[in-house]
PDB file of C-alpha atoms in Angstrom:
ATOM      1  CA  MET A   1     -23.113 -25.368   6.035  1.00 86.00           C
ATOM      2  CA  ILE A   2     -19.992 -23.261   6.238  1.00 90.00           C
ATOM      3  CA  PHE A   3     -17.491 -23.291   3.400  1.00 92.00           C
ATOM      4  CA  ILE A   4     -13.932 -22.425   4.309  1.00 94.00           C
ATOM      5  CA  GLY A   5     -11.481 -20.982   1.796  1.00 96.00           C
ATOM      6  CA  ILE A   6      -7.791 -20.990   2.656  1.00 95.00           C
ATOM      7  CA  ASP A   7      -5.211 -18.727   1.048  1.00 94.00           C
ATOM      8  CA  PRO A   8      -2.099 -20.282   2.597  1.00 91.00           C
ATOM      9  CA  GLY A   9       0.312 -17.427   1.992  1.00 84.00           C
ATOM     10  CA  VAL A  10       1.859 -15.824   5.057  1.00 80.00           C
ATOM     11  CA  SER A  11      -0.119 -12.656   4.301  1.00 86.00           C
ATOM     12  CA  GLY A  12      -3.272 -14.585   3.386  1.00 89.00           C
ATOM     13  CA  ALA A  13      -6.325 -15.553   5.393  1.00 94.00           C
ATOM     14  CA  VAL A  14      -8.927 -18.184   6.112  1.00 95.00           C
ATOM     15  CA  ALA A  15     -12.451 -17.200   5.044  1.00 96.00           C
ATOM     16  CA  PHE A  16     -15.591 -18.652   6.610  1.00 95.00           C
ATOM     17  CA  LEU A  17     -18.581 -18.459   4.247  1.00 94.00           C
ATOM     18  CA  PRO A  18     -21.945 -19.662   5.551  1.00 92.00           C
ATOM     19  CA  THR A  19     -24.564 -20.648   2.985  1.00 87.00           C
ATOM     20  CA  ASP A  20     -26.780 -17.942   4.462  1.00 84.00           C
ATOM     21  CA  GLY A  21     -24.986 -15.101   6.134  1.00 84.00           C
ATOM     22  CA  LYS A  22     -22.031 -12.762   6.079  1.00 93.00           C
ATOM     23  CA  PRO A  23     -18.489 -14.137   5.719  1.00 96.00           C
ATOM     24  CA  TRP A  24     -15.772 -13.596   8.321  1.00 95.00           C
ATOM     25  CA  PHE A  25     -12.023 -14.128   8.394  1.00 95.00           C
ATOM     26  CA  VAL A  26      -9.033 -15.221  10.432  1.00 93.00           C
ATOM     27  CA  SER A  27      -5.717 -13.781   9.269  1.00 91.00           C
ATOM     28  CA  ASN A  28      -2.807 -16.153   8.717  1.00 84.00           C
ATOM     29  CA  LYS A  29      -0.875 -13.743  10.925  1.00 85.00           C
ATOM     30  CA  ASP A  30      -3.139 -14.618  13.872  1.00 83.00           C
ATOM     31  CA  SER A  31      -2.086 -17.471  16.113  1.00 84.00           C
ATOM     32  CA  LEU A  32      -2.833 -21.066  15.195  1.00 85.00           C
ATOM     33  CA  ARG A  33      -4.712 -21.277  18.503  1.00 88.00           C
ATOM     34  CA  ASP A  34      -7.069 -18.494  17.310  1.00 89.00           C
ATOM     35  CA  LEU A  35      -7.641 -20.356  14.052  1.00 88.00           C
ATOM     36  CA  ALA A  36      -8.172 -23.701  15.797  1.00 89.00           C
ATOM     37  CA  ASP A  37     -10.652 -22.117  18.220  1.00 89.00           C
ATOM     38  CA  GLU A  38     -12.613 -20.579  15.341  1.00 86.00           C
ATOM     39  CA  VAL A  39     -12.653 -23.834  13.358  1.00 86.00           C
ATOM     40  CA  GLN A  40     -13.765 -25.813  16.414  1.00 84.00           C
ATOM     41  CA  THR A  41     -16.567 -23.348  17.088  1.00 83.00           C
ATOM     42  CA  VAL A  42     -18.005 -23.512  13.589  1.00 82.00           C
ATOM     43  CA  SER A  43     -17.471 -27.240  13.084  1.00 72.00           C
ATOM     44  CA  LEU A  44     -19.377 -28.134  16.239  1.00 65.00           C
ATOM     45  CA  ASP A  45     -22.602 -26.632  14.913  1.00 65.00           C
ATOM     46  CA  ASN A  46     -22.254 -26.990  11.148  1.00 73.00           C
ATOM     47  CA  ILE A  47     -21.122 -29.390   8.513  1.00 69.00           C
ATOM     48  CA  THR A  48     -17.867 -27.687   7.649  1.00 74.00           C
ATOM     49  CA  VAL A  49     -15.600 -28.293   4.677  1.00 80.00           C
ATOM     50  CA  ALA A  50     -12.411 -26.509   3.688  1.00 91.00           C
ATOM     51  CA  MET A  51     -10.668 -25.832   0.413  1.00 93.00           C
ATOM     52  CA  ILE A  52      -7.018 -24.851   0.306  1.00 93.00           C
ATOM     53  CA  GLU A  53      -5.198 -23.352  -2.628  1.00 92.00           C
ATOM     54  CA  VAL A  54      -2.436 -25.644  -3.861  1.00 88.00           C
ATOM     55  CA  VAL A  55       0.735 -23.599  -3.953  1.00 80.00           C
ATOM     56  CA  HIS A  56       4.388 -24.188  -4.673  1.00 72.00           C
ATOM     57  CA  SER A  57       7.552 -22.239  -4.175  1.00 68.00           C
ATOM     58  CA  SER A  58       8.773 -20.387  -7.222  1.00 70.00           C
ATOM     59  CA  PRO A  59      12.300 -19.855  -8.561  1.00 72.00           C
ATOM     60  CA  GLN A  60      12.266 -16.139  -7.705  1.00 74.00           C
ATOM     61  CA  MET A  61      11.689 -16.924  -4.004  1.00 72.00           C
ATOM     62  CA  GLY A  62      14.670 -16.954  -1.739  1.00 78.00           C
ATOM     63  CA  VAL A  63      15.380 -20.008   0.394  1.00 81.00           C
ATOM     64  CA  LYS A  64      13.995 -18.409   3.551  1.00 79.00           C
ATOM     65  CA  SER A  65      10.830 -17.190   1.779  1.00 76.00           C
ATOM     66  CA  ALA A  66      10.177 -20.597   0.253  1.00 75.00           C
ATOM     67  CA  PHE A  67      10.651 -22.296   3.623  1.00 80.00           C
ATOM     68  CA  THR A  68       8.321 -19.820   5.383  1.00 77.00           C
ATOM     69  CA  PHE A  69       5.709 -20.221   2.645  1.00 75.00           C
ATOM     70  CA  GLY A  70       5.798 -24.019   2.900  1.00 79.00           C
ATOM     71  CA  GLN A  71       5.717 -23.878   6.673  1.00 81.00           C
ATOM     72  CA  SER A  72       2.598 -21.673   6.585  1.00 82.00           C
ATOM     73  CA  TYR A  73       0.866 -24.104   4.217  1.00 85.00           C
ATOM     74  CA  GLY A  74       1.701 -27.118   6.365  1.00 88.00           C
ATOM     75  CA  ARG A  75       0.617 -25.452   9.594  1.00 88.00           C
ATOM     76  CA  LEU A  76      -2.756 -24.475   8.148  1.00 90.00           C
ATOM     77  CA  GLU A  77      -3.338 -27.926   6.733  1.00 90.00           C
ATOM     78  CA  ALA A  78      -2.381 -29.520  10.062  1.00 90.00           C
ATOM     79  CA  VAL A  79      -4.956 -27.471  11.999  1.00 90.00           C
ATOM     80  CA  PHE A  80      -7.788 -28.670   9.797  1.00 90.00           C
ATOM     81  CA  ILE A  81      -6.646 -32.282   9.696  1.00 89.00           C
ATOM     82  CA  ALA A  82      -6.198 -32.354  13.480  1.00 89.00           C
ATOM     83  CA  LEU A  83      -9.751 -31.060  13.924  1.00 87.00           C
ATOM     84  CA  GLY A  84     -11.181 -33.643  11.529  1.00 86.00           C
ATOM     85  CA  ILE A  85     -12.163 -31.186   8.790  1.00 88.00           C
ATOM     86  CA  LEU A  86     -12.144 -32.531   5.253  1.00 85.00           C
ATOM     87  CA  ILE A  87      -9.757 -30.565   3.038  1.00 90.00           C
ATOM     88  CA  GLU A  88     -10.178 -30.263  -0.706  1.00 91.00           C
ATOM     89  CA  ARG A  89      -7.409 -28.775  -2.845  1.00 92.00           C
ATOM     90  CA  VAL A  90      -7.652 -26.436  -5.818  1.00 94.00           C
ATOM     91  CA  ARG A  91      -5.099 -24.933  -8.183  1.00 93.00           C
ATOM     92  CA  PRO A  92      -5.119 -21.122  -8.433  1.00 93.00           C
ATOM     93  CA  ALA A  93      -5.818 -21.229 -12.184  1.00 93.00           C
ATOM     94  CA  ALA A  94      -8.924 -23.413 -11.636  1.00 95.00           C
ATOM     95  CA  TRP A  95     -10.690 -21.222  -9.081  1.00 95.00           C
ATOM     96  CA  GLN A  96      -9.595 -17.965 -10.746  1.00 95.00           C
ATOM     97  CA  LYS A  97     -10.896 -19.090 -14.140  1.00 96.00           C
ATOM     98  CA  ALA A  98     -14.205 -20.257 -12.670  1.00 95.00           C
ATOM     99  CA  MET A  99     -14.614 -17.024 -10.709  1.00 95.00           C
ATOM    100  CA  GLN A 100     -13.615 -14.965 -13.775  1.00 94.00           C
ATOM    101  CA  CYS A 101     -10.678 -13.247 -12.128  1.00 94.00           C
ATOM    102  CA  LEU A 102      -7.437 -14.538 -13.617  1.00 92.00           C
ATOM    103  CA  THR A 103      -4.857 -12.370 -11.903  1.00 88.00           C
ATOM    104  CA  LYS A 104      -1.565 -12.993 -13.680  1.00 85.00           C
ATOM    105  CA  GLY A 105      -0.037 -11.730 -10.439  1.00 81.00           C
ATOM    106  CA  ASP A 106      -2.272  -8.669  -9.952  1.00 89.00           C
ATOM    107  CA  LYS A 107      -3.956  -9.002  -6.517  1.00 89.00           C
ATOM    108  CA  ASN A 108      -6.197  -6.015  -7.321  1.00 93.00           C
ATOM    109  CA  ILE A 109      -8.176  -8.245  -9.700  1.00 96.00           C
ATOM    110  CA  THR A 110      -9.246 -10.677  -6.982  1.00 96.00           C
ATOM    111  CA  LYS A 111      -9.876  -7.847  -4.534  1.00 97.00           C
ATOM    112  CA  ARG A 112     -12.240  -6.157  -7.023  1.00 97.00           C
ATOM    113  CA  LYS A 113     -14.035  -9.425  -7.789  1.00 97.00           C
ATOM    114  CA  ALA A 114     -14.530 -10.265  -4.101  1.00 97.00           C
ATOM    115  CA  GLN A 115     -15.847  -6.749  -3.418  1.00 97.00           C
ATOM    116  CA  GLU A 116     -18.243  -7.080  -6.352  1.00 97.00           C
ATOM    117  CA  LEU A 117     -19.609 -10.390  -5.030  1.00 97.00           C
ATOM    118  CA  PHE A 118     -19.674  -9.311  -1.372  1.00 96.00           C
ATOM    119  CA  PRO A 119     -20.333  -5.544  -1.399  1.00 96.00           C
ATOM    120  CA  GLU A 120     -21.123  -5.348   2.321  1.00 95.00           C
ATOM    121  CA  THR A 121     -17.922  -7.110   3.406  1.00 96.00           C
ATOM    122  CA  LYS A 122     -14.611  -5.347   4.045  1.00 96.00           C
ATOM    123  CA  ILE A 123     -12.326  -6.866   1.426  1.00 97.00           C
ATOM    124  CA  THR A 124      -8.542  -6.547   1.645  1.00 96.00           C
ATOM    125  CA  HIS A 125      -5.670  -8.005  -0.330  1.00 94.00           C
ATOM    126  CA  ALA A 126      -5.177 -10.402   2.605  1.00 94.00           C
ATOM    127  CA  ASN A 127      -8.690 -11.886   2.568  1.00 96.00           C
ATOM    128  CA  ALA A 128      -9.885 -11.573  -1.056  1.00 97.00           C
ATOM    129  CA  ASP A 129      -8.401 -14.830  -2.368  1.00 96.00           C
ATOM    130  CA  ALA A 130      -9.585 -16.829   0.646  1.00 97.00           C
ATOM    131  CA  LEU A 131     -13.131 -15.526   0.201  1.00 97.00           C
ATOM    132  CA  LEU A 132     -13.153 -16.277  -3.528  1.00 97.00           C
ATOM    133  CA  ILE A 133     -11.845 -19.801  -2.870  1.00 97.00           C
ATOM    134  CA  ALA A 134     -14.676 -20.330  -0.360  1.00 96.00           C
ATOM    135  CA  GLU A 135     -17.216 -18.990  -2.885  1.00 96.00           C
ATOM    136  CA  TYR A 136     -15.772 -21.199  -5.630  1.00 96.00           C
ATOM    137  CA  PHE A 137     -16.145 -24.190  -3.298  1.00 93.00           C
ATOM    138  CA  ARG A 138     -19.722 -23.216  -2.385  1.00 92.00           C
ATOM    139  CA  ARG A 139     -20.682 -22.945  -6.064  1.00 92.00           C
ATOM    140  CA  ASN A 140     -18.994 -26.231  -7.022  1.00 90.00           C
ATOM    141  CA  ASP A 141     -19.485 -28.344  -3.912  1.00 80.00           C
ATOM    142  CA  HIS A 142     -21.730 -30.807  -5.726  1.00 71.00           C
ATOM    143  CA  LEU A 143     -19.036 -31.436  -8.345  1.00 67.00           C
ATOM    144  CA  ILE A 144     -16.035 -31.482  -6.047  1.00 67.00           C
ATOM    145  CA  ARG A 145     -17.375 -33.723  -3.307  1.00 59.00           C
ATOM    146  CA  GLY A 146     -19.749 -35.748  -5.486  1.00 56.00           C
ATOM    147  CA  ASN A 147     -22.913 -34.577  -3.672  1.00 52.00           C
TER     148      ASN A 147
END
């Protein structure tokens, strides 16, 4: 099985985490075609599930930033829905608390935690949250999906 974690921010990523193997990523800055191709490839051979972080615009965002943020979220969700991949949703506070990395806005916290859990993987600010969301999903799959 491959667990997919989605950090929907424009500078985020999609992490692919197999139950046995090394994770890999697609940047949200890559084309939707690249993402769709990757999802199709893994979903053909594996039972694949995805978890996306539930996000909202915030008052400090400008109108353009909020629109771009929402557009990125919708585009990512649409790719998975169009390819028939089940999407679960999680609030940032839920996965961060469970993974023991409450950030309070400090992305270095999630980067350190992801590097600790996956020492042989190149962790960046762009992919850390996505990988931790995928790991949270892997650890809690039986609770979330009722398995």
